[in-house]
CSV table of C-alpha atoms in Angstrom, one decimal:
chain,number,residue,atom,x,y,z
T,78,MET,CA,0.0,0.0,0.0
T,79,LYS,CA,1.3,3.4,-1.0
T,80,LEU,CA,0.2,6.3,1.2
T,81,ALA,CA,0.7,10.0,0.5
T,82,ARG,CA,-0.3,13.5,1.5
T,83,ILE,CA,-1.5,15.8,-1.3
T,84,GLY,CA,-2.0,19.6,-1.2
T,85,ALA,CA,-0.4,22.9,-0.4
T,86,PRO,CA,2.1,23.1,2.4
T,87,GLY,CA,0.2,22.9,5.7
T,88,ALA,CA,-3.0,21.9,3.9
T,89,GLU,CA,-2.2,18.4,2.8
T,90,VAL,CA,-4.8,15.7,2.8
T,91,PRO,CA,-4.2,12.0,3.4
T,92,ALA,CA,-4.4,9.9,0.3
T,93,LEU,CA,-4.0,6.4,-1.1
T,94,LEU,CA,-2.3,5.7,-4.4
T,95,GLY,CA,-4.8,3.6,-6.3
T,96,PRO,CA,-4.1,0.8,-8.7
T,97,ASP,CA,-5.0,3.2,-11.6
T,98,GLY,CA,-2.2,5.5,-10.5
T,99,ARG,CA,-4.6,8.2,-9.2
T,100,TYR,CA,-4.6,9.5,-5.6
T,101,ARG,CA,-7.7,8.8,-3.7
T,102,SER,CA,-8.7,10.9,-0.6
T,103,LEU,CA,-8.7,9.2,2.8
T,104,VAL,CA,-10.5,12.2,4.4
T,105,GLY,CA,-13.0,10.8,6.8
T,106,HIS,CA,-11.0,7.6,7.3
T,107,VAL,CA,-7.8,9.0,8.9
T,108,ALA,CA,-7.0,12.5,10.0
T,109,ASP,CA,-3.5,12.4,8.5
T,110,ILE,CA,-0.7,9.9,7.6
T,111,ALA,CA,0.6,10.5,11.0
T,112,GLY,CA,0.7,9.1,14.5
T,113,GLU,CA,-1.7,6.4,15.4
T,114,ALA,CA,-2.9,6.2,11.7
T,115,LEU,CA,0.5,4.4,11.2
T,116,SER,CA,-0.3,1.5,13.6
T,117,ASP,CA,-0.8,-2.0,12.2
T,118,ALA,CA,-4.5,-1.9,13.1
T,119,ALA,CA,-5.1,1.4,11.4
T,120,LEU,CA,-3.1,0.3,8.2
T,121,VAL,CA,-5.3,-2.8,8.1
T,122,ARG,CA,-8.4,-0.7,8.1
T,123,ILE,CA,-7.1,1.5,5.3
T,124,ALA,CA,-6.1,-1.6,3.3
T,125,ALA,CA,-9.6,-2.9,3.6
T,126,LEU,CA,-11.1,0.2,1.8
T,127,ASP,CA,-12.1,-0.1,-1.8
T,128,PRO,CA,-10.0,2.5,-3.8
T,129,GLU,CA,-12.7,2.8,-6.4
T,130,LYS,CA,-15.1,4.1,-3.8
T,131,LEU,CA,-12.7,6.8,-2.6
T,132,PRO,CA,-12.8,10.3,-4.2
T,133,VAL,CA,-10.2,11.0,-6.7
T,134,LEU,CA,-8.0,14.0,-5.8
T,135,PRO,CA,-7.1,16.6,-8.5
T,136,GLU,CA,-3.5,16.6,-9.5
T,137,GLY,CA,-1.4,18.8,-7.3
T,138,ARG,CA,1.6,19.1,-5.1
T,139,ILE,CA,2.8,15.9,-3.3
T,140,GLY,CA,3.6,16.8,0.3
T,141,PRO,CA,5.9,15.0,2.7
T,142,CYS,CA,4.5,11.5,3.0
T,143,VAL,CA,4.4,11.6,6.9
T,144,GLY,CA,2.8,14.4,8.8
T,145,ALA,CA,3.6,15.7,12.3
T,146,VAL,CA,7.0,14.0,12.4
T,147,GLY,CA,8.1,14.0,16.0
T,148,LYS,CA,11.7,13.0,15.5
T,149,PHE,CA,13.9,13.0,12.3
T,150,ILE,CA,16.7,10.6,13.2
T,151,CYS,CA,19.7,10.0,11.0
T,152,ILE,CA,22.3,7.3,10.8
T,153,GLY,CA,25.7,8.4,9.5
T,154,LEU,CA,28.3,6.5,7.7
T,155,ASN,CA,26.2,3.4,7.3
T,156,TYR,CA,27.8,2.3,4.0
T,157,ALA,CA,31.4,1.2,4.1
T,158,ASP,CA,32.2,2.7,0.7
T,159,HIS,CA,30.7,6.0,1.7
T,160,ALA,CA,32.7,6.1,4.9
T,161,ALA,CA,35.8,5.5,2.8
T,162,GLU,CA,35.0,8.4,0.4
T,163,ALA,CA,34.4,10.7,3.4
T,164,GLY,CA,37.8,9.7,4.9
T,165,MET,CA,36.1,8.3,8.0
T,166,PRO,CA,36.7,5.0,9.7
T,167,ILE,CA,33.9,2.3,9.5
T,168,PRO,CA,31.8,2.8,12.6
T,169,THR,CA,31.8,0.1,15.3
T,170,GLU,CA,28.3,1.4,16.4
T,171,PRO,CA,25.7,3.3,14.5
T,172,VAL,CA,26.3,7.0,14.3
T,173,ILE,CA,23.3,9.0,15.4
T,174,PHE,CA,22.4,12.6,14.6
T,175,MET,CA,19.3,14.6,14.2
T,176,LYS,CA,17.8,16.7,11.4
T,177,ALA,CA,15.4,19.5,12.4
T,178,THR,CA,11.8,18.6,11.6
T,179,SER,CA,11.5,22.1,9.9
T,180,ALA,CA,13.8,20.7,7.2
T,181,ILE,CA,11.1,18.4,6.0
T,182,CYS,CA,9.4,19.2,2.7
T,183,GLY,CA,7.7,17.5,-0.2
T,184,PRO,CA,9.6,15.2,-2.6
T,185,ASN,CA,9.4,17.7,-5.5
T,186,ASP,CA,9.6,20.9,-3.6
T,187,GLN,CA,12.5,23.3,-4.4
T,188,ILE,CA,15.8,22.9,-2.6
T,189,LEU,CA,17.0,26.2,-1.1
T,190,ILE,CA,20.8,26.5,-0.7
T,191,PRO,CA,21.2,28.4,2.6
T,192,ARG,CA,22.8,31.8,2.9
T,193,GLY,CA,26.6,31.6,3.1
T,194,SER,CA,26.7,28.1,1.7
T,195,ALA,CA,29.6,26.9,-0.5
T,196,LYS,CA,29.3,23.2,0.0
T,197,THR,CA,25.6,22.0,-0.2
T,198,ASP,CA,25.7,18.2,-1.0
T,199,TRP,CA,23.3,15.5,-1.9
T,200,GLU,CA,22.5,12.1,-0.3
T,201,VAL,CA,19.8,9.6,-1.3
T,202,GLU,CA,18.7,7.4,1.7
T,203,LEU,CA,16.2,4.8,2.7
T,204,GLY,CA,13.8,6.1,5.4
T,205,ILE,CA,12.1,4.0,8.0
T,206,VAL,CA,8.7,5.3,9.3
T,207,ILE,CA,7.9,4.1,12.8
T,208,GLY,CA,4.4,2.8,13.4
T,209,LYS,CA,4.5,1.3,16.9
T,210,ALA,CA,6.0,3.0,19.9
T,211,GLY,CA,8.8,1.4,21.9
T,212,VAL,CA,11.9,1.8,23.9
T,213,TYR,CA,14.7,-0.7,24.5
T,214,ILE,CA,13.4,-2.7,21.5
T,215,GLU,CA,14.9,-6.1,20.8
T,216,ALA,CA,16.4,-6.5,17.3
T,217,ALA,CA,14.2,-9.6,16.9
T,218,ASP,CA,11.1,-7.4,17.4
T,219,ALA,CA,12.3,-4.3,15.6
T,220,MET,CA,10.5,-4.9,12.3
T,221,ASP,CA,7.2,-5.0,14.0
T,222,HIS,CA,7.8,-1.3,14.9
T,223,ILE,CA,8.1,-0.3,11.3
T,224,ALA,CA,5.0,1.0,9.4
T,225,GLY,CA,6.9,1.3,6.2
T,226,TYR,CA,9.6,3.0,4.1
T,227,CYS,CA,10.2,6.1,2.1
T,228,VAL,CA,12.8,7.9,0.0
T,229,VAL,CA,14.7,10.6,1.9
T,230,HIS,CA,17.0,13.2,0.5
T,231,ASP,CA,19.4,13.9,3.3
T,232,LEU,CA,20.9,17.2,2.0
T,233,SER,CA,24.0,18.4,3.8
T,234,GLU,CA,26.0,21.6,4.0
T,235,ARG,CA,29.5,20.2,4.4
T,236,GLU,CA,31.2,23.4,5.7
T,237,PHE,CA,28.5,24.0,8.3
T,238,GLN,CA,28.7,20.3,9.2
T,239,ASN,CA,32.4,19.8,9.4
T,240,GLU,CA,34.2,23.1,9.6
T,241,ARG,CA,32.0,25.3,11.8
T,242,GLY,CA,32.5,23.6,15.2
T,243,GLY,CA,30.1,21.5,17.2
T,244,THR,CA,28.0,18.7,15.9
T,245,TRP,CA,26.8,17.8,12.4
T,246,ASP,CA,23.3,19.1,13.1
T,247,LYS,CA,23.9,22.6,11.8
T,248,GLY,CA,24.8,21.3,8.4
T,249,LYS,CA,21.9,18.9,8.2
T,250,GLY,CA,18.8,20.9,9.4
T,251,CYS,CA,18.5,23.8,7.0
T,252,ASP,CA,15.1,24.5,5.6
T,253,THR,CA,14.3,22.2,2.7
T,254,PHE,CA,17.1,19.8,3.6
T,255,GLY,CA,14.8,16.9,4.2
T,256,PRO,CA,12.5,16.0,1.3
T,257,ILE,CA,10.6,12.8,2.2
T,258,GLY,CA,8.3,10.7,-0.2
T,259,PRO,CA,6.5,10.6,-2.6
T,260,TRP,CA,5.0,7.7,-0.7
T,261,LEU,CA,5.0,5.8,2.6
T,262,VAL,CA,5.2,2.2,1.3
T,263,THR,CA,3.9,-0.2,4.0
T,264,ARG,CA,6.4,-2.8,5.0
T,265,ASP,CA,4.3,-5.7,3.5
T,266,GLU,CA,5.1,-4.4,0.0
T,267,ILE,CA,8.9,-4.5,0.4
T,268,ALA,CA,10.0,-8.2,0.7
T,269,ASP,CA,13.6,-7.4,1.4
T,270,PRO,CA,14.6,-3.9,2.4
T,271,ARG,CA,18.3,-5.1,2.2
T,272,ALA,CA,18.0,-5.5,-1.5
T,273,LEU,CA,16.8,-2.1,-2.8
T,274,ARG,CA,18.7,-0.1,-5.4
T,275,LEU,CA,19.2,3.6,-4.7
T,276,TRP,CA,20.2,6.3,-7.2
T,277,LEU,CA,20.7,10.0,-7.6
T,278,GLU,CA,21.3,12.3,-10.6
T,279,VAL,CA,22.3,15.9,-10.9
T,280,ASP,CA,21.2,17.4,-14.2
T,281,GLY,CA,20.9,13.9,-15.6
T,282,GLU,CA,24.4,12.8,-14.6
T,283,ARG,CA,24.4,9.8,-12.3
T,284,MET,CA,26.2,10.5,-9.1
T,285,GLN,CA,25.0,7.7,-6.8
T,286,ASP,CA,24.0,4.2,-7.8
T,287,GLY,CA,24.1,1.8,-4.8
T,288,SER,CA,22.2,-0.9,-2.9
T,289,THR,CA,21.0,-1.2,0.6
T,290,ALA,CA,22.7,-4.6,0.6
T,291,THR,CA,25.9,-2.7,1.4
T,292,MET,CA,24.6,-1.2,4.6
T,293,ILE,CA,26.9,-1.8,7.6
T,294,PHE,CA,24.0,-1.9,10.2
T,295,ASP,CA,20.7,-3.5,9.1
T,296,LEU,CA,17.3,-2.1,9.9
T,297,PRO,CA,16.5,-4.3,13.0
T,298,THR,CA,19.9,-3.2,14.4
T,299,ILE,CA,19.2,0.4,13.7
T,300,VAL,CA,15.8,0.5,15.3
T,301,SER,CA,16.9,-1.5,18.3
T,302,TYR,CA,20.0,0.7,18.7
T,303,VAL,CA,18.3,4.0,18.5
T,304,SER,CA,15.7,2.8,21.0
T,305,GLN,CA,18.3,2.3,23.6
T,306,PHE,CA,18.8,6.1,23.7
T,307,MET,CA,15.3,7.5,23.1
T,308,SER,CA,11.8,6.1,22.8
T,309,LEU,CA,10.5,5.8,19.3
T,310,GLN,CA,7.0,7.1,18.6
T,311,PRO,CA,4.6,6.6,15.6
T,312,GLY,CA,5.5,9.0,12.9
T,313,ASP,CA,9.2,9.2,13.8
T,314,VAL,CA,11.4,8.9,10.7
T,315,ILE,CA,14.8,7.3,10.7
T,316,THR,CA,17.0,7.8,7.6
T,317,THR,CA,19.6,5.0,7.3
T,318,GLY,CA,22.7,6.4,5.5
T,319,THR,CA,23.8,6.9,1.9
T,320,PRO,CA,25.8,5.0,-0.6
T,321,PRO,CA,29.0,6.5,-2.2
T,322,GLY,CA,28.9,9.2,-4.8
T,323,VAL,CA,28.3,12.3,-2.8
T,324,GLY,CA,29.7,15.6,-3.9
T,325,MET,CA,32.4,15.9,-1.2
T,326,GLY,CA,33.8,12.5,-2.3
T,327,ARG,CA,34.5,13.5,-5.9
T,328,THR,CA,37.9,14.7,-7.2
T,329,PRO,CA,37.7,17.6,-7.2
T,330,PRO,CA,34.7,18.0,-4.8
T,331,ARG,CA,31.4,19.1,-6.5
T,332,PHE,CA,28.6,20.9,-4.7
T,333,LEU,CA,25.2,22.3,-5.7
T,334,ARG,CA,25.4,26.0,-6.7
T,335,GLY,CA,21.8,26.8,-7.7
T,336,GLY,CA,19.9,26.1,-11.0
T,337,GLU,CA,20.5,22.4,-11.0
T,338,VAL,CA,17.7,19.7,-11.1
T,339,VAL,CA,18.3,16.7,-8.8
T,340,THR,CA,16.4,13.5,-9.3
T,341,LEU,CA,16.6,10.5,-7.0
T,342,GLY,CA,14.8,7.3,-6.2
T,343,ILE,CA,14.7,3.9,-4.5
T,344,GLU,CA,13.4,0.7,-6.1
T,345,GLY,CA,9.8,0.3,-5.1
T,346,LEU,CA,9.6,3.5,-3.2
T,347,GLY,CA,9.2,6.1,-6.0
T,348,GLU,CA,11.2,9.1,-7.1
T,349,GLN,CA,11.9,12.7,-6.2
T,350,ARG,CA,12.7,15.7,-8.5
T,351,GLN,CA,13.9,18.9,-7.0
T,352,SER,CA,15.0,22.2,-8.6
T,353,VAL,CA,17.8,24.0,-6.7
T,354,GLY,CA,17.5,27.6,-5.8
T,355,ARG,CA,19.1,29.9,-3.1
T,356,ALA,CA,17.6,31.2,0.1
């Protein structure tokens, strides 16, 4: 099942992508694709609806696929070949940092390079959407806490991140630095999240082309590990790292300047397309 949120920023309505490729309104069935609507029981109720009997939504903006995100949690350096291109050792435990929830935007919304930026970079990532609350979750139970998956573009300002002191967060949480979607794809549709192809292009040039098979820490490990340090709540998003091919890893490094078009996607989870502007 593919769930989405359609409409202008702040006025998105919950939707289901029907077999005919049209978005069908879930208004009256769920308040939003958020919180308790992501529980297994709620998803079963949505799956039981007949899409043909749901109103067709007019074509319009696709919003972030999850509303009211409480925590936007990131796992860094989770692909060995990306750690190598970043000049960092392979982590012995998952690296956790946070993105500001104000960075979240729709999958096709414009990216805005922040003021003073010289090193805005791209990163395609697999996102986990939590559907069941938990803390101190065992790895064996972790998949039961996942509602589904989505594409995440974890944009990064490398100078802010690495050269301005403090933690990574200031280079990760800029406005528009967290496009998510187009869909939340429920976990029953993805047979093996460790076998998904990820890719990203800038102006049609392939920059990243990888697979989740090369993750260092798998999804049960990530969910369990994060839950040792904070409770996880329905609607929290965990983005799980990027394969190689980021701008800072190129020789010479290459960063977004404005005017480009970035496209990215993950097998089975849809695609994003963003024009790049400046704040």
